PDB file of C-alpha atoms in Angstrom:
ATOM      1  CA  UNK A 840      72.158 112.323 124.039  1.00 45.00           C
ATOM      2  CA  UNK A 841      73.514 109.003 122.164  1.00 55.00           C
ATOM      3  CA  UNK A 842      71.868 107.984 118.823  1.00 55.00           C
ATOM      4  CA  UNK A 843      72.473 106.023 115.769  1.00 56.00           C
ATOM      5  CA  UNK A 844      71.715 104.024 112.933  1.00 60.00           C
ATOM      6  CA  UNK A 845      73.236 102.104 110.308  1.00 70.00           C
ATOM      7  CA  UNK A 846      75.818 104.520 109.339  1.00 80.00           C
ATOM      8  CA  UNK A 847      76.455 107.007 111.684  1.00 72.00           C
ATOM      9  CA  UNK A 848      76.312 107.202 116.060  1.00 76.00           C
ATOM     10  CA  UNK A 849      75.737 110.564 117.006  1.00 74.00           C
ATOM     11  CA  UNK A 850      77.199 111.651 120.775  1.00 73.00           C
ATOM     12  CA  UNK A 851      75.963 114.643 121.165  1.00 73.00           C
ATOM     13  CA  UNK A 852      78.863 117.104 120.072  1.00 75.00           C
ATOM     14  CA  UNK A 853      79.922 114.745 117.690  1.00 76.00           C
ATOM     15  CA  UNK A 854      78.592 112.285 114.716  1.00 77.00           C
ATOM     16  CA  UNK A 855      80.758 109.332 114.163  1.00 76.00           C
ATOM     17  CA  UNK A 856      80.827 107.933 110.949  1.00 76.00           C
ATOM     18  CA  UNK A 857      80.020 104.839 110.772  1.00 78.00           C
ATOM     19  CA  UNK A 858      80.916 102.970 107.658  1.00 74.00           C
ATOM     20  CA  UNK A 859      83.247 105.543 106.236  1.00 79.00           C
ATOM     21  CA  UNK A 860      85.370 102.408 105.777  1.00 72.00           C
ATOM     22  CA  UNK A 861      82.892 100.777 103.383  1.00 75.00           C
ATOM     23  CA  UNK A 862      82.355 103.885 101.402  1.00 84.00           C
ATOM     24  CA  UNK A 863      86.057 105.138 101.261  1.00 79.00           C
ATOM     25  CA  UNK A 864      89.086 102.239 102.290  1.00 74.00           C
ATOM     26  CA  UNK A 865      89.735 103.690 105.509  1.00 84.00           C
ATOM     27  CA  UNK A 866      87.808 104.627 109.245  1.00 79.00           C
ATOM     28  CA  UNK A 867      86.856 107.653 109.765  1.00 84.00           C
ATOM     29  CA  UNK A 868      90.323 109.577 111.666  1.00 91.00           C
ATOM     30  CA  UNK A 869      89.626 112.011 114.805  1.00 93.00           C
ATOM     31  CA  UNK A 870      91.628 115.666 114.799  1.00 95.00           C
ATOM     32  CA  UNK A 871      92.482 116.308 118.046  1.00 92.00           C
ATOM     33  CA  UNK A 872      94.166 119.561 117.731  1.00 93.00           C
ATOM     34  CA  UNK A 873      91.156 122.007 118.826  1.00 89.00           C
ATOM     35  CA  UNK A 874      89.109 118.801 120.380  1.00 93.00           C
ATOM     36  CA  UNK A 875      88.908 118.337 124.074  1.00 94.00           C
ATOM     37  CA  UNK A 876      90.586 115.744 125.714  1.00 95.00           C
ATOM     38  CA  UNK A 877      87.768 114.771 126.918  1.00 93.00           C
ATOM     39  CA  UNK A 878      85.623 114.596 123.273  1.00 92.00           C
ATOM     40  CA  UNK A 879      88.766 112.211 121.464  1.00 94.00           C
ATOM     41  CA  UNK A 880      88.515 109.891 124.210  1.00 94.00           C
ATOM     42  CA  UNK A 881      84.489 109.541 124.081  1.00 91.00           C
ATOM     43  CA  UNK A 882      85.026 109.853 120.007  1.00 91.00           C
ATOM     44  CA  UNK A 883      87.743 106.704 120.489  1.00 93.00           C
ATOM     45  CA  UNK A 884      86.027 104.876 123.012  1.00 92.00           C
ATOM     46  CA  UNK A 885      82.750 104.322 120.693  1.00 89.00           C
ATOM     47  CA  UNK A 886      84.792 103.549 117.782  1.00 89.00           C
ATOM     48  CA  UNK A 887      86.483 100.498 119.807  1.00 91.00           C
ATOM     49  CA  UNK A 888      83.380  99.493 121.168  1.00 88.00           C
ATOM     50  CA  UNK A 889      82.962  98.831 117.094  1.00 85.00           C
ATOM     51  CA  UNK A 890      85.939  97.004 116.609  1.00 86.00           C
ATOM     52  CA  UNK A 891      86.787 100.343 114.799  1.00 87.00           C
ATOM     53  CA  UNK A 892      90.933 100.968 114.096  1.00 90.00           C
ATOM     54  CA  UNK A 893      91.696 104.418 116.017  1.00 93.00           C
ATOM     55  CA  UNK A 894      93.570 106.774 114.790  1.00 96.00           C
ATOM     56  CA  UNK A 895      93.829 110.580 116.352  1.00 96.00           C
ATOM     57  CA  UNK A 896      96.416 113.046 115.047  1.00 97.00           C
ATOM     58  CA  UNK A 897      97.669 116.372 116.333  1.00 97.00           C
ATOM     59  CA  UNK A 898      97.017 115.283 120.226  1.00 97.00           C
ATOM     60  CA  UNK A 899      99.282 117.419 122.209  1.00 96.00           C
ATOM     61  CA  UNK A 900     101.463 115.049 125.454  1.00 96.00           C
ATOM     62  CA  UNK A 901      99.051 116.596 127.934  1.00 96.00           C
ATOM     63  CA  UNK A 902      95.688 115.407 126.403  1.00 96.00           C
ATOM     64  CA  UNK A 903      97.280 111.973 125.823  1.00 96.00           C
ATOM     65  CA  UNK A 904      98.554 111.733 129.582  1.00 96.00           C
ATOM     66  CA  UNK A 905      94.630 112.152 130.116  1.00 96.00           C
ATOM     67  CA  UNK A 906      93.197 109.587 127.972  1.00 95.00           C
ATOM     68  CA  UNK A 907      95.689 107.085 127.203  1.00 96.00           C
ATOM     69  CA  UNK A 908      94.912 105.399 130.716  1.00 96.00           C
ATOM     70  CA  UNK A 909      91.003 104.579 129.815  1.00 95.00           C
ATOM     71  CA  UNK A 910      92.122 104.016 126.048  1.00 95.00           C
ATOM     72  CA  UNK A 911      93.982 101.282 127.294  1.00 95.00           C
ATOM     73  CA  UNK A 912      91.178  99.899 130.130  1.00 93.00           C
ATOM     74  CA  UNK A 913      89.802  99.330 126.747  1.00 92.00           C
ATOM     75  CA  UNK A 914      92.367  98.142 124.777  1.00 89.00           C
ATOM     76  CA  UNK A 915      95.761  97.501 126.087  1.00 90.00           C
ATOM     77  CA  UNK A 916      97.333  97.805 122.880  1.00 90.00           C
ATOM     78  CA  UNK A 917      96.870 101.633 122.721  1.00 93.00           C
ATOM     79  CA  UNK A 918      99.561 103.661 122.804  1.00 95.00           C
ATOM     80  CA  UNK A 919     100.964 107.287 121.739  1.00 97.00           C
ATOM     81  CA  UNK A 920     103.919 108.585 119.419  1.00 97.00           C
ATOM     82  CA  UNK A 921     104.684 111.933 121.289  1.00 97.00           C
ATOM     83  CA  UNK A 922     107.003 113.138 117.789  1.00 97.00           C
ATOM     84  CA  UNK A 923     103.917 112.391 115.327  1.00 96.00           C
ATOM     85  CA  UNK A 924     101.463 113.414 118.136  1.00 96.00           C
ATOM     86  CA  UNK A 925      99.255 110.093 117.261  1.00 97.00           C
ATOM     87  CA  UNK A 926      97.349 108.248 119.555  1.00 97.00           C
ATOM     88  CA  UNK A 927      96.921 104.404 117.826  1.00 95.00           C
ATOM     89  CA  UNK A 928      93.969 102.154 119.130  1.00 93.00           C
ATOM     90  CA  UNK A 929      94.562  99.143 116.232  1.00 88.00           C
ATOM     91  CA  UNK A 930      91.476  96.257 116.229  1.00 80.00           C
ATOM     92  CA  UNK A 931      91.745  93.107 116.445  1.00 75.00           C
ATOM     93  CA  UNK A 932      89.584  92.396 113.745  1.00 62.00           C
ATOM     94  CA  UNK A 933      91.518  92.955 111.012  1.00 58.00           C
ATOM     95  CA  UNK A 934      93.059  89.889 109.139  1.00 53.00           C
ATOM     96  CA  UNK A 935      96.176  89.836 107.825  1.00 51.00           C
ATOM     97  CA  UNK A 936      96.489  90.492 103.941  1.00 44.00           C
ATOM     98  CA  UNK A 937      98.497  88.181 101.970  1.00 48.00           C
ATOM     99  CA  UNK A 938     100.152  91.444 100.839  1.00 55.00           C
ATOM    100  CA  UNK A 939      99.428  95.212 102.225  1.00 77.00           C
ATOM    101  CA  UNK A 940     101.885  97.064  99.602  1.00 86.00           C
ATOM    102  CA  UNK A 941     104.835  98.370 100.975  1.00 92.00           C
ATOM    103  CA  UNK A 942     105.099 102.572 101.191  1.00 96.00           C
ATOM    104  CA  UNK A 943     108.420 104.089 102.056  1.00 96.00           C
ATOM    105  CA  UNK A 944     109.503 107.323 103.994  1.00 97.00           C
ATOM    106  CA  UNK A 945     111.794 109.367 103.150  1.00 96.00           C
ATOM    107  CA  UNK A 946     113.285 112.266 105.420  1.00 95.00           C
ATOM    108  CA  UNK A 947     115.277 114.941 104.353  1.00 92.00           C
ATOM    109  CA  UNK A 948     116.605 116.214 107.713  1.00 91.00           C
ATOM    110  CA  UNK A 949     116.075 115.298 111.491  1.00 93.00           C
ATOM    111  CA  UNK A 950     114.057 118.447 111.503  1.00 94.00           C
ATOM    112  CA  UNK A 951     111.339 117.323 109.233  1.00 95.00           C
ATOM    113  CA  UNK A 952     110.605 113.725 111.999  1.00 96.00           C
ATOM    114  CA  UNK A 953     107.433 114.889 113.738  1.00 96.00           C
ATOM    115  CA  UNK A 954     105.864 115.115 110.304  1.00 97.00           C
ATOM    116  CA  UNK A 955     106.964 111.815 109.332  1.00 97.00           C
ATOM    117  CA  UNK A 956     106.279 110.504 111.782  1.00 97.00           C
ATOM    118  CA  UNK A 957     102.639 111.579 111.622  1.00 97.00           C
ATOM    119  CA  UNK A 958     103.162 110.010 108.048  1.00 97.00           C
ATOM    120  CA  UNK A 959     104.452 106.754 109.292  1.00 96.00           C
ATOM    121  CA  UNK A 960     101.674 106.209 111.724  1.00 96.00           C
ATOM    122  CA  UNK A 961      99.154 107.102 109.629  1.00 96.00           C
ATOM    123  CA  UNK A 962     100.576 104.730 106.713  1.00 95.00           C
ATOM    124  CA  UNK A 963     100.743 101.665 109.237  1.00 93.00           C
ATOM    125  CA  UNK A 964      97.301 102.129 110.624  1.00 93.00           C
ATOM    126  CA  UNK A 965      95.931 101.637 106.540  1.00 91.00           C
ATOM    127  CA  UNK A 966      97.487  98.523 106.953  1.00 89.00           C
ATOM    128  CA  UNK A 967     100.470  98.782 104.580  1.00 90.00           C
ATOM    129  CA  UNK A 968     104.175  98.088 105.495  1.00 92.00           C
ATOM    130  CA  UNK A 969     105.715 101.193 106.056  1.00 94.00           C
ATOM    131  CA  UNK A 970     109.453 101.532 106.140  1.00 94.00           C
ATOM    132  CA  UNK A 971     111.803 104.889 107.139  1.00 95.00           C
ATOM    133  CA  UNK A 972     114.926 106.283 105.324  1.00 94.00           C
ATOM    134  CA  UNK A 973     116.154 109.344 107.695  1.00 93.00           C
ATOM    135  CA  UNK A 974     118.254 112.628 106.758  1.00 91.00           C
ATOM    136  CA  UNK A 975     118.803 111.730 103.520  1.00 91.00           C
ATOM    137  CA  UNK A 976     118.467 115.767 101.911  1.00 87.00           C
ATOM    138  CA  UNK A 977     120.070 117.302  99.331  1.00 87.00           C
ATOM    139  CA  UNK A 978     123.572 118.975 101.104  1.00 85.00           C
ATOM    140  CA  UNK A 979     124.288 115.078 101.089  1.00 85.00           C
ATOM    141  CA  UNK A 980     123.055 113.042  98.322  1.00 84.00           C
ATOM    142  CA  UNK A 981     125.549 110.080  98.409  1.00 86.00           C
ATOM    143  CA  UNK A 982     123.446 108.939 101.337  1.00 90.00           C
ATOM    144  CA  UNK A 983     119.766 109.011  98.708  1.00 91.00           C
ATOM    145  CA  UNK A 984     121.920 106.715  96.846  1.00 91.00           C
ATOM    146  CA  UNK A 985     122.835 104.045  98.646  1.00 91.00           C
ATOM    147  CA  UNK A 986     119.201 103.531  99.291  1.00 93.00           C
ATOM    148  CA  UNK A 987     117.908 103.570  95.702  1.00 94.00           C
ATOM    149  CA  UNK A 988     117.742  99.956  95.797  1.00 93.00           C
ATOM    150  CA  UNK A 989     115.193  99.809  98.798  1.00 93.00           C
ATOM    151  CA  UNK A 990     113.200 102.778  97.418  1.00 95.00           C
ATOM    152  CA  UNK A 991     112.478 100.632  93.853  1.00 93.00           C
ATOM    153  CA  UNK A 992     110.663  97.839  96.218  1.00 91.00           C
ATOM    154  CA  UNK A 993     107.929 100.247  96.934  1.00 93.00           C
ATOM    155  CA  UNK A 994     104.535 100.497  95.806  1.00 93.00           C
ATOM    156  CA  UNK A 995     104.451 104.554  97.159  1.00 95.00           C
ATOM    157  CA  UNK A 996     106.313 107.101  98.496  1.00 97.00           C
ATOM    158  CA  UNK A 997     105.940 109.608 100.801  1.00 97.00           C
ATOM    159  CA  UNK A 998     109.331 112.829 100.892  1.00 97.00           C
ATOM    160  CA  UNK A 999     109.356 115.095 103.632  1.00 97.00           C
ATOM    161  CA  UNK A1000     111.520 117.785 103.609  1.00 95.00           C
ATOM    162  CA  UNK A1001     111.617 121.541 104.237  1.00 93.00           C
ATOM    163  CA  UNK A1002     113.843 124.228 103.491  1.00 92.00           C
ATOM    164  CA  UNK A1003     114.147 124.852  99.190  1.00 90.00           C
ATOM    165  CA  UNK A1004     111.907 121.125  99.199  1.00 90.00           C
ATOM    166  CA  UNK A1005     114.516 119.933  96.765  1.00 92.00           C
ATOM    167  CA  UNK A1006     114.574 115.992  97.759  1.00 95.00           C
ATOM    168  CA  UNK A1007     110.916 114.911  96.013  1.00 95.00           C
ATOM    169  CA  UNK A1008     112.448 115.763  92.577  1.00 95.00           C
ATOM    170  CA  UNK A1009     115.680 113.919  92.965  1.00 94.00           C
ATOM    171  CA  UNK A1010     113.512 110.679  94.237  1.00 95.00           C
ATOM    172  CA  UNK A1011     111.400 111.248  91.620  1.00 94.00           C
ATOM    173  CA  UNK A1012     114.457 110.227  89.110  1.00 93.00           C
ATOM    174  CA  UNK A1013     115.626 107.044  90.514  1.00 94.00           C
ATOM    175  CA  UNK A1014     112.517 105.491  91.061  1.00 94.00           C
ATOM    176  CA  UNK A1015     108.724 104.580  89.456  1.00 91.00           C
ATOM    177  CA  UNK A1016     106.484 104.416  92.019  1.00 94.00           C
ATOM    178  CA  UNK A1017     104.487 107.333  93.000  1.00 96.00           C
ATOM    179  CA  UNK A1018     105.582 110.180  95.413  1.00 97.00           C
ATOM    180  CA  UNK A1019     103.904 112.101  97.959  1.00 97.00           C
ATOM    181  CA  UNK A1020     105.577 115.260  98.701  1.00 97.00           C
ATOM    182  CA  UNK A1021     105.326 116.759 102.182  1.00 98.00           C
ATOM    183  CA  UNK A1022     106.632 120.001 102.640  1.00 97.00           C
ATOM    184  CA  UNK A1023     107.182 120.901 106.280  1.00 96.00           C
ATOM    185  CA  UNK A1024     107.047 124.170 107.824  1.00 96.00           C
ATOM    186  CA  UNK A1025     111.457 123.659 108.881  1.00 93.00           C
ATOM    187  CA  UNK A1026     113.597 126.466 107.220  1.00 90.00           C
ATOM    188  CA  UNK A1027     114.727 130.757 107.763  1.00 92.00           C
ATOM    189  CA  UNK A1028     112.503 133.289 106.887  1.00 90.00           C
ATOM    190  CA  UNK A1029     112.896 132.908 103.194  1.00 91.00           C
ATOM    191  CA  UNK A1030     111.280 129.924 103.556  1.00 91.00           C
ATOM    192  CA  UNK A1031     108.473 131.511 104.527  1.00 95.00           C
ATOM    193  CA  UNK A1032     106.814 128.431 107.298  1.00 93.00           C
ATOM    194  CA  UNK A1033     107.106 125.807 103.819  1.00 95.00           C
ATOM    195  CA  UNK A1034     105.219 127.812 100.930  1.00 96.00           C
ATOM    196  CA  UNK A1035     109.109 127.748  99.300  1.00 95.00           C
ATOM    197  CA  UNK A1036     109.202 124.075  99.892  1.00 95.00           C
ATOM    198  CA  UNK A1037     106.029 124.144  98.195  1.00 96.00           C
ATOM    199  CA  UNK A1038     106.145 126.052  95.359  1.00 96.00           C
ATOM    200  CA  UNK A1039     109.230 124.326  95.017  1.00 95.00           C
ATOM    201  CA  UNK A1040     107.541 120.796  95.110  1.00 96.00           C
ATOM    202  CA  UNK A1041     104.522 121.904  93.220  1.00 96.00           C
ATOM    203  CA  UNK A1042     107.111 123.029  90.195  1.00 95.00           C
ATOM    204  CA  UNK A1043     109.181 119.681  90.215  1.00 94.00           C
ATOM    205  CA  UNK A1044     110.295 118.586  87.154  1.00 92.00           C
ATOM    206  CA  UNK A1045     109.924 114.549  88.206  1.00 94.00           C
ATOM    207  CA  UNK A1046     106.653 114.065  86.586  1.00 93.00           C
ATOM    208  CA  UNK A1047     105.807 111.057  89.221  1.00 94.00           C
ATOM    209  CA  UNK A1048     105.545 113.814  92.178  1.00 96.00           C
ATOM    210  CA  UNK A1049     102.263 114.893  93.536  1.00 96.00           C
ATOM    211  CA  UNK A1050     101.972 117.206  96.755  1.00 97.00           C
ATOM    212  CA  UNK A1051     100.037 117.712  99.795  1.00 97.00           C
ATOM    213  CA  UNK A1052      99.840 120.676 101.831  1.00 97.00           C
ATOM    214  CA  UNK A1053     102.364 122.042 104.511  1.00 97.00           C
ATOM    215  CA  UNK A1054     103.066 119.775 107.432  1.00 97.00           C
ATOM    216  CA  UNK A1055     100.065 117.367 106.413  1.00 97.00           C
ATOM    217  CA  UNK A1056     102.108 113.922 107.121  1.00 97.00           C
ATOM    218  CA  UNK A1057      98.165 112.647 107.827  1.00 96.00           C
ATOM    219  CA  UNK A1058      97.416 113.417 104.200  1.00 96.00           C
ATOM    220  CA  UNK A1059     100.582 112.118 102.626  1.00 97.00           C
ATOM    221  CA  UNK A1060      99.815 108.402 104.881  1.00 97.00           C
ATOM    222  CA  UNK A1061      96.591 108.383 103.929  1.00 95.00           C
ATOM    223  CA  UNK A1062      96.988 109.090 100.127  1.00 95.00           C
ATOM    224  CA  UNK A1063      99.984 106.721 100.083  1.00 95.00           C
ATOM    225  CA  UNK A1064      98.083 103.818 102.002  1.00 93.00           C
ATOM    226  CA  UNK A1065      94.780 104.281  99.670  1.00 92.00           C
ATOM    227  CA  UNK A1066      97.625 103.748  96.681  1.00 93.00           C
ATOM    228  CA  UNK A1067      99.493 100.423  98.282  1.00 90.00           C
ATOM    229  CA  UNK A1068      96.253  99.026  99.236  1.00 86.00           C
ATOM    230  CA  UNK A1069      94.498  99.081  95.236  1.00 84.00           C
ATOM    231  CA  UNK A1070      97.971  97.871  94.215  1.00 84.00           C
ATOM    232  CA  UNK A1071      97.761  94.879  96.635  1.00 76.00           C
ATOM    233  CA  UNK A1072      94.050  93.616  96.035  1.00 68.00           C
ATOM    234  CA  UNK A1073      95.078  93.922  92.392  1.00 67.00           C
ATOM    235  CA  UNK A1074      97.852  91.804  92.862  1.00 65.00           C
ATOM    236  CA  UNK A1075      96.067  89.239  94.865  1.00 62.00           C
ATOM    237  CA  UNK A1076      92.994  89.150  93.243  1.00 60.00           C
ATOM    238  CA  UNK A1077      95.355  87.700  89.870  1.00 60.00           C
ATOM    239  CA  UNK A1078      95.103  91.510  87.812  1.00 56.00           C
ATOM    240  CA  UNK A1079      98.611  90.993  86.522  1.00 51.00           C
ATOM    241  CA  UNK A1080      98.045  87.251  85.911  1.00 52.00           C
ATOM    242  CA  UNK A1081      97.874  87.816  82.198  1.00 41.00           C
ATOM    243  CA  UNK A1082     100.477  89.531  81.814  1.00 34.00           C
ATOM    244  CA  UNK A1083     103.597  87.100  82.453  1.00 36.00           C
ATOM    245  CA  UNK A1084     104.712  85.683  85.474  1.00 41.00           C
ATOM    246  CA  UNK A1085     108.051  87.764  86.152  1.00 36.00           C
ATOM    247  CA  UNK A1086     105.943  91.094  85.374  1.00 33.00           C
ATOM    248  CA  UNK A1087     103.132  90.087  88.095  1.00 40.00           C
ATOM    249  CA  UNK A1088     105.818  89.240  90.236  1.00 44.00           C
ATOM    250  CA  UNK A1089     107.454  92.887  89.627  1.00 43.00           C
ATOM    251  CA  UNK A1090     103.654  94.314  90.565  1.00 41.00           C
ATOM    252  CA  UNK A1091     103.671  92.580  93.186  1.00 43.00           C
ATOM    253  CA  UNK A1092     107.101  94.477  94.484  1.00 44.00           C
ATOM    254  CA  UNK A1093     106.003  97.462  93.275  1.00 41.00           C
ATOM    255  CA  UNK A1094     107.814  97.879  90.285  1.00 41.00           C
ATOM    256  CA  UNK A1095     105.025  97.866  87.746  1.00 37.00           C
ATOM    257  CA  UNK A1096     106.453  98.753  84.128  1.00 35.00           C
ATOM    258  CA  UNK A1097     110.164  99.710  85.306  1.00 35.00           C
ATOM    259  CA  UNK A1098     112.667  98.017  82.974  1.00 31.00           C
ATOM    260  CA  UNK A1099     115.368  96.166  84.800  1.00 30.00           C
TER     261      UNK A1099
END
């Protein structure tokens, strides 16, 4: 049974929010962990039909193998990221923005990559330009220092770390951008499945660090996308033009308020 009004589409076991993007900035996301492959497929196809950018998270390889053929028949750009467990089907309707904002994703170690890849796909889905800096944890701090100039170009940063979760605090001491810290469940017994990293990040003394849930790459990517989108919109609308030319340029490059 299918029922639709202007704001939602009821397909029986799911009700698709059609105007989520207008209300919240981005369209509805499919959480695939506990859904069947058939349910994910039907929701995604309904979104494709309405030119909605499809993002499905926590999709296993087995489900992706079952779903992708029909999604690619509907739109050939459909693809699956097996590391991040994400299906994306970009919509051709989204125009290129003058400036979409920049998001940097930093990982402490290679073991954090699945969470970072989920964040990366989500941030890219929001329309931001995304750069990844991998394996620069506190065990080798010189690796991070080499990337600081790049980090300072970003509108928002996502820092993904397990173990003791120290990396976001270190990054926070180098940049003025907001940092979204993502604790991962990587670590030995006393890490308690990411709880140690979570508590360490919550107790960060770096004032620009905020924290999402354990392994919540999607949430970090979404929030960073909102930050980048709002900064991009303000720059495009000339919000900073009344200050001075150099400050406006710095704002567009994600360096608001920092003294060079």
